[in-house]
Structures are given as C-alpha cells and as structure tokens.
Tab-separated table of C-alpha atoms and ligand atoms in Angstrom:
chain	number	residue	atom	x	y	z
A	45	MET	CA	-120.718	-44.619	11.551
A	46	ARG	CA	-118.264	-44.664	8.940
A	47	VAL	CA	-119.958	-44.280	5.521
A	48	LYS	CA	-119.341	-47.786	3.652
A	49	PHE	CA	-116.852	-47.457	0.356
A	50	VAL	CA	-117.363	-49.862	-2.647
A	51	ALA	CA	-114.191	-49.793	-5.231
A	52	GLY	CA	-113.961	-52.038	-7.968
A	53	ASN	CA	-110.659	-52.715	-9.079
A	54	TRP	CA	-111.025	-53.926	-13.114
A	55	LYS	CA	-107.229	-55.397	-13.091
A	56	MET	CA	-105.969	-55.513	-16.775
A	57	ASN	CA	-109.757	-56.179	-18.168
A	58	GLY	CA	-111.610	-54.240	-20.534
A	59	SER	CA	-111.966	-53.025	-23.953
A	60	HIS	CA	-114.180	-49.909	-25.390
A	61	ALA	CA	-117.068	-51.593	-26.279
A	62	GLY	CA	-116.542	-53.752	-23.068
A	63	ASN	CA	-116.427	-50.897	-20.946
A	64	ALA	CA	-118.880	-49.246	-22.391
A	65	LYS	CA	-121.354	-52.242	-21.648
A	66	LEU	CA	-120.393	-52.643	-18.289
A	67	LEU	CA	-120.852	-48.655	-17.573
A	68	GLU	CA	-124.380	-48.779	-18.855
A	69	GLY	CA	-125.306	-51.681	-16.559
A	70	LEU	CA	-123.400	-49.963	-13.805
A	71	LEU	CA	-124.287	-46.144	-13.965
A	72	PRO	CA	-128.418	-46.199	-14.058
A	73	ALA	CA	-128.596	-48.582	-10.696
A	74	LEU	CA	-125.382	-46.493	-8.954
A	75	GLN	CA	-127.156	-43.276	-9.579
A	76	SER	CA	-130.521	-44.325	-7.969
A	77	MET	CA	-129.060	-45.254	-4.940
A	78	SER	CA	-127.248	-43.604	-1.774
A	79	GLY	CA	-125.918	-44.156	1.377
A	80	PHE	CA	-122.508	-45.292	0.583
A	81	ASP	CA	-119.642	-44.268	-1.514
A	82	CYS	CA	-118.148	-46.004	-4.910
A	83	ALA	CA	-115.582	-45.801	-6.770
A	84	VAL	CA	-114.203	-47.670	-10.499
A	85	CYS	CA	-110.417	-48.074	-10.901
A	86	PRO	CA	-109.706	-48.889	-14.792
A	87	PRO	CA	-106.379	-49.554	-16.515
A	88	TYR	CA	-104.773	-46.440	-17.664
A	89	PRO	CA	-105.590	-46.773	-20.988
A	90	TYR	CA	-109.731	-46.576	-20.265
A	91	LEU	CA	-109.351	-43.783	-17.765
A	92	ALA	CA	-110.851	-41.146	-20.494
A	93	GLN	CA	-113.704	-43.329	-21.410
A	94	VAL	CA	-114.858	-44.296	-18.154
A	95	ARG	CA	-114.371	-40.396	-16.480
A	96	GLN	CA	-116.272	-39.378	-19.697
A	97	ALA	CA	-119.215	-41.671	-18.628
A	98	LEU	CA	-118.822	-41.175	-14.897
A	99	ARG	CA	-119.343	-37.342	-15.331
A	100	GLY	CA	-121.943	-36.084	-13.074
A	101	SER	CA	-122.516	-39.313	-11.312
A	102	ARG	CA	-121.880	-39.906	-7.918
A	103	VAL	CA	-118.928	-42.671	-8.963
A	104	ALA	CA	-115.753	-41.860	-8.217
A	105	LEU	CA	-112.107	-42.707	-10.699
A	106	GLY	CA	-109.303	-43.902	-9.319
A	107	ALA	CA	-106.235	-45.550	-11.146
A	108	GLN	CA	-104.499	-49.140	-9.911
A	109	ASP	CA	-101.072	-48.061	-9.424
A	110	VAL	CA	-98.732	-44.782	-9.289
A	111	CYS	CA	-95.410	-43.871	-9.753
A	112	ALA	CA	-93.749	-42.779	-6.362
A	113	PHE	CA	-91.544	-40.235	-8.188
A	114	GLY	CA	-92.446	-36.847	-9.485
A	115	ASN	CA	-92.813	-35.884	-13.067
A	116	GLY	CA	-89.327	-36.029	-15.055
A	117	ALA	CA	-87.276	-38.729	-16.603
A	118	TYR	CA	-89.277	-42.082	-15.744
A	119	THR	CA	-90.366	-43.604	-19.116
A	120	GLY	CA	-93.526	-45.846	-18.952
A	121	ALA	CA	-94.515	-44.272	-15.500
A	122	VAL	CA	-97.600	-42.545	-14.350
A	123	SER	CA	-97.105	-39.783	-11.942
A	124	ALA	CA	-99.859	-38.723	-8.794
A	125	ALA	CA	-99.787	-35.043	-10.245
A	126	MET	CA	-100.606	-36.329	-13.799
A	127	LEU	CA	-103.701	-38.498	-12.015
A	128	GLY	CA	-104.944	-36.045	-10.053
A	129	ASP	CA	-104.637	-33.444	-13.075
A	130	PHE	CA	-106.645	-36.001	-15.279
A	131	GLY	CA	-109.482	-36.129	-12.697
A	132	CYS	CA	-108.751	-39.451	-10.394
A	133	SER	CA	-109.586	-38.634	-7.122
A	134	LEU	CA	-107.767	-41.948	-5.767
A	135	VAL	CA	-105.480	-44.439	-6.511
A	136	ILE	CA	-104.741	-48.180	-5.087
A	137	VAL	CA	-101.236	-48.442	-3.853
A	138	GLY	CA	-99.972	-51.758	-3.121
A	139	HIS	CA	-101.937	-54.551	-4.148
A	140	SER	CA	-100.736	-57.776	-3.887
A	141	GLU	CA	-100.174	-58.593	-7.516
A	142	ARG	CA	-98.118	-55.030	-7.587
A	143	ARG	CA	-96.046	-56.786	-4.607
A	144	ALA	CA	-95.705	-60.387	-6.022
A	145	LEU	CA	-95.318	-59.753	-9.601
A	146	PHE	CA	-93.592	-56.044	-10.293
A	147	GLY	CA	-91.436	-56.337	-7.228
A	148	ASP	CA	-93.341	-53.344	-5.063
A	149	THR	CA	-91.730	-53.178	-1.483
A	150	ASP	CA	-93.143	-52.210	1.613
A	151	ALA	CA	-91.238	-48.939	1.263
A	152	GLY	CA	-92.021	-48.608	-2.291
A	153	VAL	CA	-95.578	-48.617	-1.563
A	154	ALA	CA	-95.052	-45.971	1.585
A	155	ASP	CA	-93.446	-43.750	-0.935
A	156	LYS	CA	-96.242	-44.445	-3.359
A	157	PHE	CA	-98.827	-43.485	-0.668
A	158	VAL	CA	-97.095	-40.349	0.031
A	159	ALA	CA	-96.963	-39.124	-3.730
A	160	ALA	CA	-100.642	-39.688	-3.822
A	161	GLN	CA	-101.244	-37.784	-0.834
A	162	GLN	CA	-99.482	-35.200	-1.806
A	163	ALA	CA	-101.043	-34.882	-5.171
A	164	GLY	CA	-104.527	-34.536	-3.581
A	165	LEU	CA	-105.487	-38.192	-4.345
A	166	MET	CA	-106.514	-40.717	-1.735
A	167	PRO	CA	-104.504	-43.951	-1.448
A	168	VAL	CA	-106.114	-47.079	-1.186
A	169	LEU	CA	-103.314	-48.804	0.844
A	170	CYS	CA	-103.650	-52.447	0.291
A	171	VAL	CA	-102.471	-54.959	2.926
A	172	GLY	CA	-102.613	-58.721	3.470
A	173	GLU	CA	-100.967	-62.194	4.029
A	174	THR	CA	-100.343	-65.269	1.542
A	175	LEU	CA	-101.633	-68.598	2.264
A	176	ALA	CA	-98.252	-69.951	3.837
A	177	GLU	CA	-98.060	-66.741	5.952
A	178	ARG	CA	-101.626	-67.358	7.212
A	179	GLU	CA	-100.668	-71.520	8.035
A	180	ALA	CA	-97.442	-70.282	9.880
A	181	GLY	CA	-99.159	-67.914	12.304
A	182	THR	CA	-97.675	-64.670	10.828
A	183	THR	CA	-100.879	-62.568	9.496
A	184	GLU	CA	-100.856	-59.897	12.130
A	185	ALA	CA	-96.794	-59.546	11.624
A	186	VAL	CA	-96.906	-59.130	7.940
A	187	VAL	CA	-99.946	-56.775	8.054
A	188	ALA	CA	-97.933	-54.846	10.766
A	189	ARG	CA	-95.022	-54.944	8.596
A	190	GLN	CA	-96.698	-53.645	5.552
A	191	LEU	CA	-98.957	-51.239	7.815
A	192	ASP	CA	-96.057	-49.737	9.878
A	193	ALA	CA	-93.988	-48.977	6.445
A	194	VAL	CA	-96.614	-46.466	5.757
A	195	LEU	CA	-97.179	-45.303	9.250
A	196	ASP	CA	-93.797	-44.452	9.540
A	197	LYS	CA	-93.167	-42.663	6.211
A	198	ALA	CA	-96.545	-40.850	6.072
A	199	GLY	CA	-97.223	-40.262	9.656
A	200	ALA	CA	-100.492	-41.881	11.619
A	201	ALA	CA	-102.641	-38.816	10.774
A	202	ALA	CA	-102.282	-39.208	6.931
A	203	LEU	CA	-104.382	-42.713	7.527
A	204	GLY	CA	-107.051	-40.851	8.671
A	205	ARG	CA	-107.177	-39.710	4.740
A	206	ALA	CA	-107.115	-42.968	3.335
A	207	VAL	CA	-108.407	-46.112	2.821
A	208	ILE	CA	-107.141	-49.397	3.603
A	209	ALA	CA	-107.704	-52.678	2.352
A	210	TYR	CA	-106.944	-55.759	3.687
A	211	GLU	CA	-107.151	-58.302	0.971
A	212	PRO	CA	-105.615	-61.655	2.187
A	213	VAL	CA	-103.917	-62.950	-1.031
A	214	TRP	CA	-104.925	-66.422	-0.717
A	215	ALA	CA	-108.617	-65.078	-1.227
A	216	ILE	CA	-107.854	-62.915	-4.047
A	217	GLY	CA	-109.418	-64.450	-7.478
A	218	THR	CA	-109.603	-67.870	-5.717
A	219	GLY	CA	-113.195	-67.697	-5.005
A	220	LYS	CA	-112.281	-68.370	-1.400
A	221	THR	CA	-113.482	-65.685	1.002
A	222	ALA	CA	-112.212	-64.927	4.629
A	223	THR	CA	-114.899	-65.499	6.889
A	224	PRO	CA	-116.542	-62.354	7.998
A	225	GLU	CA	-114.472	-63.370	11.464
A	226	GLN	CA	-111.823	-64.007	9.671
A	227	ALA	CA	-111.868	-60.658	7.770
A	228	GLN	CA	-113.302	-58.886	11.222
A	229	ALA	CA	-109.995	-60.054	13.544
A	230	VAL	CA	-107.679	-58.791	11.224
A	231	HIS	CA	-109.393	-55.672	10.503
A	232	ALA	CA	-109.778	-54.794	14.197
A	233	PHE	CA	-105.940	-55.542	14.237
A	234	ILE	CA	-105.346	-53.065	11.789
A	235	ARG	CA	-107.536	-50.167	13.397
A	236	GLY	CA	-105.768	-51.154	16.856
A	237	ARG	CA	-102.497	-50.884	15.169
A	238	VAL	CA	-103.282	-47.173	13.850
A	239	ALA	CA	-105.210	-46.272	17.127
A	240	ALA	CA	-102.209	-46.865	19.079
A	241	ARG	CA	-100.641	-43.826	17.175
A	242	ASP	CA	-103.662	-41.905	16.369
A	243	GLY	CA	-107.192	-42.465	17.811
A	244	ALA	CA	-108.703	-39.601	15.421
A	245	ALA	CA	-107.079	-41.516	12.846
A	246	ALA	CA	-108.578	-44.767	13.346
A	247	ALA	CA	-111.639	-43.745	13.639
A	248	ALA	CA	-112.279	-41.876	10.631
A	249	VAL	CA	-109.845	-44.890	8.639
A	250	ARG	CA	-112.105	-46.888	6.405
A	251	ILE	CA	-110.835	-50.323	6.190
A	252	LEU	CA	-112.191	-52.274	3.209
A	253	TYR	CA	-112.231	-56.259	2.532
A	254	GLY	CA	-111.109	-57.677	-0.403
A	255	GLY	CA	-110.684	-61.227	-2.061
A	256	SER	CA	-113.706	-62.839	-3.706
A	257	VAL	CA	-116.017	-60.388	-2.485
A	258	LYS	CA	-119.348	-61.361	-4.444
A	259	ALA	CA	-123.241	-60.190	-4.249
A	260	GLY	CA	-123.352	-63.423	-2.168
A	261	ASN	CA	-121.230	-62.883	0.428
A	262	ALA	CA	-121.021	-59.094	0.791
A	263	GLY	CA	-123.630	-58.626	3.183
A	264	GLU	CA	-122.516	-60.669	5.942
A	265	LEU	CA	-118.946	-59.241	5.314
A	266	PHE	CA	-120.374	-55.701	5.531
A	267	THR	CA	-122.052	-56.463	9.227
A	268	MET	CA	-118.793	-56.405	10.655
A	269	PRO	CA	-118.159	-53.775	12.945
A	270	ASP	CA	-114.649	-52.885	11.150
A	271	ILE	CA	-115.408	-53.723	7.690
A	272	ASP	CA	-116.257	-50.461	5.765
A	273	GLY	CA	-116.892	-51.608	2.745
A	274	GLY	CA	-115.151	-53.625	0.079
A	275	LEU	CA	-112.522	-53.415	-2.602
A	276	ILE	CA	-114.194	-55.870	-5.452
A	277	GLY	CA	-111.871	-57.346	-8.451
A	278	GLY	CA	-113.612	-60.170	-10.548
A	279	ALA	CA	-117.429	-59.172	-9.147
A	280	SER	CA	-116.545	-55.802	-10.376
A	281	LEU	CA	-116.619	-56.449	-13.965
A	282	VAL	CA	-119.875	-57.877	-13.450
A	283	ALA	CA	-122.815	-55.026	-13.621
A	284	GLU	CA	-125.166	-56.787	-11.838
A	285	GLU	CA	-122.515	-58.306	-9.308
A	286	PHE	CA	-121.161	-55.414	-8.634
A	287	VAL	CA	-124.741	-53.136	-8.207
A	288	ALA	CA	-125.604	-56.044	-5.860
A	289	ILE	CA	-122.648	-55.649	-3.838
A	290	CYS	CA	-123.338	-51.694	-3.464
A	291	ARG	CA	-126.876	-52.350	-2.408
A	292	SER	CA	-125.331	-54.184	0.741
A	293	ALA	CA	-122.990	-51.553	1.781
A	294	VAL	CA	-126.312	-49.161	1.846
A	295	ARG	CA	-128.338	-51.880	4.093
A	296	HIS	CA	-125.461	-51.968	6.556
R	493	PEP	C1	-108.648	-57.610	-5.953
R	493	PEP	O1	-108.284	-57.526	-6.821
R	493	PEP	O2	-108.342	-56.509	-5.192
R	493	PEP	C2	-109.804	-58.677	-5.398
R	493	PEP	C3	-110.237	-58.330	-4.464
R	493	PEP	O3	-109.929	-59.271	-6.719
R	493	PEP	P1	-111.276	-60.523	-6.484
R	493	PEP	O4	-112.271	-59.954	-5.896
R	493	PEP	O5	-111.110	-60.737	-7.693
R	493	PEP	O6	-110.726	-61.663	-5.416
C-alpha cells in the first residue's frame, strides 16, 4: 500500500500577508496528523517565506516549474540545482497551464523531469487530456504520449522515484471533477503503461489525481486503488479545505 501524498499548487497566487495567514491555518492542523505525505508549492518569490514557516514541520517545499538547463546564461529561468540548494524537495513539471500557455512540449517536460532528478528533486509529472481530446476518445493516446516522452528519456526506473499527477485539463479550476471511476480508469492505464516497462517502478510510483479536488470529493477519489493522493490547486489556498483533504488521505 502506497502512502498517500497531497500536494498544494498555489499557482500564481499569494502575498506575504495572505501566505502567513494561510500557513497559520494549515500548519498546526497538519502537524497533528500523520500517515500521509504533504507538500506545498508556492510561487518562486514566496519560497523563502514558506521555507521559513515550514521549518521543523512535516510539510515539504516544492516549486511549480523548473528550467531544463543547468546554471548559465538563461535570463529569467531557475535551475533545478538552485531549487535543490534552496531546500525544495520536489517540483511540478508539465502542468497543463505550462503546456497550454507557455509552450512546454512533451520533450521539454521530459528534459525538466530529468534535470529535476539529477538535482535530487522529486518531479511531479503532470499529464492529462483536454475536453476535446476526451470527447474524441483519445484520452489514453494523449496520456500515453505525454508519459512515453518521459519513459523514453528518463528510463522507466526513474518513474519509481517520481510522482505522476493525472490532471484532466477539463477538470482543472472548472469545478468539474472526474468521477472516481473515470479517474481510476486513467490511473490504472498509467500504472499499466509504466508496468509494461518496469514492474517495480509501477508499484512504487504514486499517481495523484488533480482537477477540482475539494474536501467534499477527496474521500471518494482517494478510495480508488490507483489514486495515491491529490494535486490540489484552488482548494490548497483555503486552509480548512486543504486540511480536510489531507484528513481524507489519512483515512484511506
Ligand atoms: C492544479 O492546478 O493542478 C489543479 C488541479 O487545480 P484545481 O484543483 O483548482 O482544479
């Protein structure tokens, strides 16, 4: 049985005052719980504030994106080595907003995945189909393409030291959640695809569901056999919601 993992993606939200309030609401409650892993991923300018607040807590610090290149002449970018040096332990790669709005390609995401692991960070690899792709019946083909780019570049064993987040694009920030059965079907497909190359990696990899997860639907999602937790966007900005989602992760 894999330990559940709940990660908050704050996206491009926050302020010093707002973050302090959110963390005050989160940390005492999360400290009193156990039996699951937990992380928050604030925007870069707030990593220092959040690192300070998380000191001595059970909550890991992550970033939302990373540059695929090593340190050098890449103005505006942040390397995996810098994130590791700073104290991040994980980084999201291939979020659908990066793919759709910032031109991240499957190959570029695979490069970020490899750069993250080389720097000792755990990549959280996001995959997922758009509504048009689901309606066209190509969900598995799309997810397979996104996953295979990483399997081919990083090797299947590398997935055993990573996290995958299945995030159907039509469910992100829309209030529409995949049903537990819909999500489970894709999670099982993803695990099967990894298993076809490396059984141990498939057994180890945690596959999170993301897309309008809230306190009210986390429990039923987390009961599914291949759903190992959640990547939480909007609800990670509301302390009571995020804590309640984490509580669901303990129960299952
Ligand atoms: C996300 O940003 O990864 C996400 C799943 O967002 P939301 O929970 O708001 O749908």
